Amino acid sequence: MSQFLNEDVRKMLGDILKDMVDDVYVKLFVASLTCDTCQETHQLLSEMSTLNDKIHYELIEDIEKGAQYGVRLSPTIVVLDKNQEDKGVRFNGIPAGHEINSLLAALVDMSGKPLDLDEETVATIKAIDTETNIKVFVTLSCPHCPGAVTKAHRIAMLNPYVKAEMIEAQTFHKESAKYNVSSVPKIVINETHDFVGNQPMSVFLETIQKAA
């Protein structure tokens, strides 16, 4: 099988991943590698893990073993910190195309690089005290989607009450239909509140408060 990442892209990604501080553990759960985008997702993660020895990648071909992480879709990527603690960061579907940027951000952020957030925003995030789920529907051709995914993931990293998941809308068309996704990024919070677009962090936090 040919490489997923060509040499120029490998060099570019490797340079970005040099910002990683500590180890990160990446688990890919699939029902089978024959599922839609599963083989491609495995190949992408396998190649990326060779770009920095702080990335520890594991393929798990048993979706039921993802139950402890709330995994329900195949493929699903779970990103864990240096202690293999779950910070609520998920990718449902392949994070390729523009979404490779949100995958890179998740790896670097989870490794312990200081997040690009002001103290007031961090304090507001840490004050969230109710169970919160953030779904960010994306397509791989959407240039605005990675920013929304990264915001959601950073909220999750900073607060144990929050789980944030990217959902690739075309792979999971039933999910997209369920949440009436007609444009992306579409952000759904706690099943009850939603908005469209890579909005400022303040919009994410205001909507979380409304959905609490």
Coordinates of C-alpha atoms in Angstrom, one line a residue:
M1 CA 0.0 0.0 0.0
S2 CA 1.3 3.4 -0.9
Q3 CA 2.1 6.0 1.8
F4 CA -0.8 8.1 3.0
L5 CA 1.6 11.1 3.6
N6 CA 4.1 12.1 1.0
E7 CA 7.6 13.2 2.1
D8 CA 6.9 16.9 1.9
V9 CA 3.8 16.5 4.1
R10 CA 5.7 14.2 6.5
K11 CA 8.4 16.9 6.9
M12 CA 5.8 19.6 7.5
L13 CA 3.9 17.6 10.1
G14 CA 7.1 16.5 11.8
D15 CA 8.1 20.1 12.2
I16 CA 4.8 20.9 13.9
L17 CA 5.0 17.9 16.2
K18 CA 8.4 19.0 17.5
D19 CA 6.3 21.2 19.8
M20 CA 5.1 18.2 21.7
V21 CA 6.2 18.2 25.4
D22 CA 5.3 14.9 26.9
D23 CA 4.1 11.5 25.6
V24 CA 0.6 11.1 24.1
Y25 CA -1.3 7.8 23.7
V26 CA -3.6 7.4 20.6
K27 CA -6.1 4.5 20.4
L28 CA -8.0 3.7 17.3
F29 CA -11.1 1.6 17.8
V30 CA -12.7 -0.1 14.8
A31 CA -15.3 -2.8 14.4
S32 CA -13.2 -4.0 11.5
L33 CA -10.6 -2.5 9.2
T34 CA -13.1 -3.0 6.4
C35 CA -15.4 -0.3 7.7
D36 CA -15.7 3.0 5.9
T37 CA -12.4 5.0 6.3
C38 CA -11.1 2.6 9.0
Q39 CA -8.1 1.3 7.0
E40 CA -7.3 4.9 5.9
T41 CA -7.5 6.1 9.4
H42 CA -5.2 3.4 10.7
Q43 CA -2.7 4.1 8.0
L44 CA -2.8 7.9 8.7
L45 CA -2.2 7.3 12.5
S46 CA 0.4 4.7 11.9
E47 CA 2.4 7.0 9.7
M48 CA 2.0 10.0 12.0
S49 CA 3.2 8.0 15.0
T50 CA 6.6 7.5 13.2
L51 CA 7.1 11.3 13.0
N52 CA 7.6 11.7 16.8
D53 CA 8.5 9.1 19.3
K54 CA 6.2 10.8 21.9
I55 CA 3.2 9.4 19.9
H56 CA 2.2 5.9 21.1
Y57 CA -0.3 4.5 18.7
E58 CA -2.5 1.4 19.2
L59 CA -5.1 -0.2 16.8
I60 CA -7.9 -2.0 18.6
E61 CA -10.1 -4.1 16.3
D62 CA -12.8 -4.6 18.8
I63 CA -15.3 -1.8 19.2
E64 CA -16.6 -3.3 22.5
K65 CA -13.2 -2.6 24.1
G66 CA -13.9 1.1 23.6
A67 CA -16.9 1.0 25.9
Q68 CA -14.9 2.4 28.8
Y69 CA -14.4 5.5 26.6
G70 CA -18.0 5.7 25.4
V71 CA -16.9 4.7 21.9
R72 CA -20.0 4.0 19.7
L73 CA -18.9 4.7 16.2
S74 CA -16.2 3.0 14.0
P75 CA -13.6 4.4 13.4
T76 CA -13.1 6.4 16.7
I77 CA -9.8 7.9 17.8
V78 CA -9.3 8.4 21.6
V79 CA -6.4 10.7 22.6
L80 CA -4.9 10.2 26.1
D81 CA -2.4 12.2 28.0
K82 CA 1.1 11.0 29.2
N83 CA -0.5 9.1 32.1
Q84 CA -3.0 7.5 29.7
E85 CA -5.8 9.5 31.4
D86 CA -8.9 10.2 29.3
K87 CA -9.4 14.0 28.8
G88 CA -12.5 13.5 26.7
V89 CA -10.9 14.1 23.3
R90 CA -12.4 12.1 20.4
F91 CA -12.3 11.9 16.6
N92 CA -15.1 10.0 14.9
G93 CA -14.1 9.4 11.3
I94 CA -10.8 10.1 9.6
P95 CA -9.1 13.4 10.5
A96 CA -7.7 14.0 7.1
G97 CA -8.0 16.9 4.7
H98 CA -8.3 20.1 6.7
E99 CA -9.0 18.0 9.8
I100 CA -5.4 16.9 10.0
N101 CA -4.9 20.4 11.6
S102 CA -7.2 19.5 14.5
L103 CA -5.5 16.2 14.9
L104 CA -2.1 17.9 15.1
A105 CA -3.5 20.4 17.6
A106 CA -4.9 17.6 19.8
L107 CA -1.6 15.8 19.9
V108 CA 0.4 18.9 20.7
D109 CA -2.1 20.3 23.2
M110 CA -2.5 16.9 24.9
S111 CA 1.3 16.7 25.2
G112 CA 1.3 19.6 27.7
K113 CA 2.1 22.6 25.5
P114 CA 0.4 25.6 27.2
L115 CA -2.9 26.3 25.5
D116 CA -3.4 29.6 23.7
L117 CA -6.1 30.8 26.1
D118 CA -6.3 33.8 28.4
E119 CA -6.7 33.4 32.2
E120 CA -10.3 34.5 32.2
T121 CA -11.3 32.0 29.6
V122 CA -9.5 29.2 31.4
A123 CA -11.2 30.1 34.6
T124 CA -14.6 30.0 32.9
I125 CA -13.9 26.6 31.4
K126 CA -12.8 25.2 34.7
A127 CA -15.9 26.5 36.4
I128 CA -18.2 24.2 34.3
D129 CA -19.7 21.8 36.8
T130 CA -22.2 19.8 34.8
E131 CA -21.7 16.8 32.4
T132 CA -21.3 18.3 29.0
N133 CA -21.0 16.7 25.6
I134 CA -19.8 18.7 22.5
K135 CA -20.3 17.3 19.1
V136 CA -18.6 19.1 16.2
F137 CA -19.7 17.9 12.8
V138 CA -17.2 18.5 10.0
T139 CA -16.3 17.7 6.5
L140 CA -12.7 17.1 5.3
S141 CA -13.0 20.0 2.8
C142 CA -14.1 22.5 5.3
P143 CA -11.3 25.0 6.2
H144 CA -13.2 26.5 9.2
C145 CA -13.9 23.2 10.9
P146 CA -10.5 22.5 12.5
G147 CA -10.8 25.7 14.6
A148 CA -14.1 24.7 16.0
V149 CA -12.9 21.1 16.8
T150 CA -9.8 22.4 18.5
K151 CA -11.8 24.8 20.7
A152 CA -14.1 22.0 21.8
H153 CA -11.2 19.7 22.5
R154 CA -9.4 22.3 24.6
I155 CA -12.5 22.8 26.7
A156 CA -12.6 19.1 27.3
M157 CA -8.9 19.0 28.2
L158 CA -9.4 21.6 30.9
N159 CA -12.5 20.2 32.5
P160 CA -13.3 16.6 33.4
Y161 CA -17.0 17.2 33.1
V162 CA -16.6 17.8 29.3
K163 CA -16.4 15.4 26.4
A164 CA -15.7 16.7 22.9
E165 CA -15.9 14.8 19.7
M166 CA -15.3 15.5 16.0
I167 CA -17.8 13.7 13.8
E168 CA -17.0 13.4 10.1
A169 CA -20.4 14.2 8.6
Q170 CA -20.2 12.2 5.4
T171 CA -18.9 9.0 7.0
F172 CA -21.6 9.2 9.7
H173 CA -24.5 10.3 7.6
K174 CA -27.1 8.9 10.0
E175 CA -25.7 11.0 12.8
S176 CA -25.7 14.0 10.5
A177 CA -29.4 13.4 9.6
K178 CA -30.3 13.0 13.3
Y179 CA -28.8 16.4 14.1
N180 CA -30.0 18.1 10.9
V181 CA -26.5 18.9 9.7
S182 CA -26.8 21.0 6.5
S183 CA -23.7 23.1 6.9
V184 CA -20.4 22.7 8.8
P185 CA -19.0 23.1 11.3
K186 CA -22.1 22.4 13.2
I187 CA -21.7 22.3 17.0
V188 CA -24.3 20.4 19.1
I189 CA -24.1 20.7 22.9
N190 CA -25.9 18.3 25.2
E191 CA -28.3 17.3 22.4
T192 CA -30.4 20.5 23.1
H193 CA -28.4 23.5 21.9
D194 CA -26.5 24.1 18.6
F195 CA -24.9 26.7 16.4
V196 CA -23.0 26.8 13.1
G197 CA -19.6 28.1 12.3
N198 CA -16.1 28.5 13.9
Q199 CA -17.5 30.9 16.5
P200 CA -15.4 32.6 19.2
M201 CA -14.7 30.6 22.4
S202 CA -17.2 32.9 24.2
V203 CA -20.0 31.5 22.0
F204 CA -19.0 27.9 23.0
L205 CA -19.0 28.8 26.7
E206 CA -22.2 30.8 26.6
T207 CA -24.0 27.9 24.8
I208 CA -22.6 25.4 27.3
Q209 CA -24.1 27.5 30.1
K210 CA -27.5 27.6 28.4
A211 CA -27.4 23.8 27.8
A212 CA -26.4 23.0 31.4

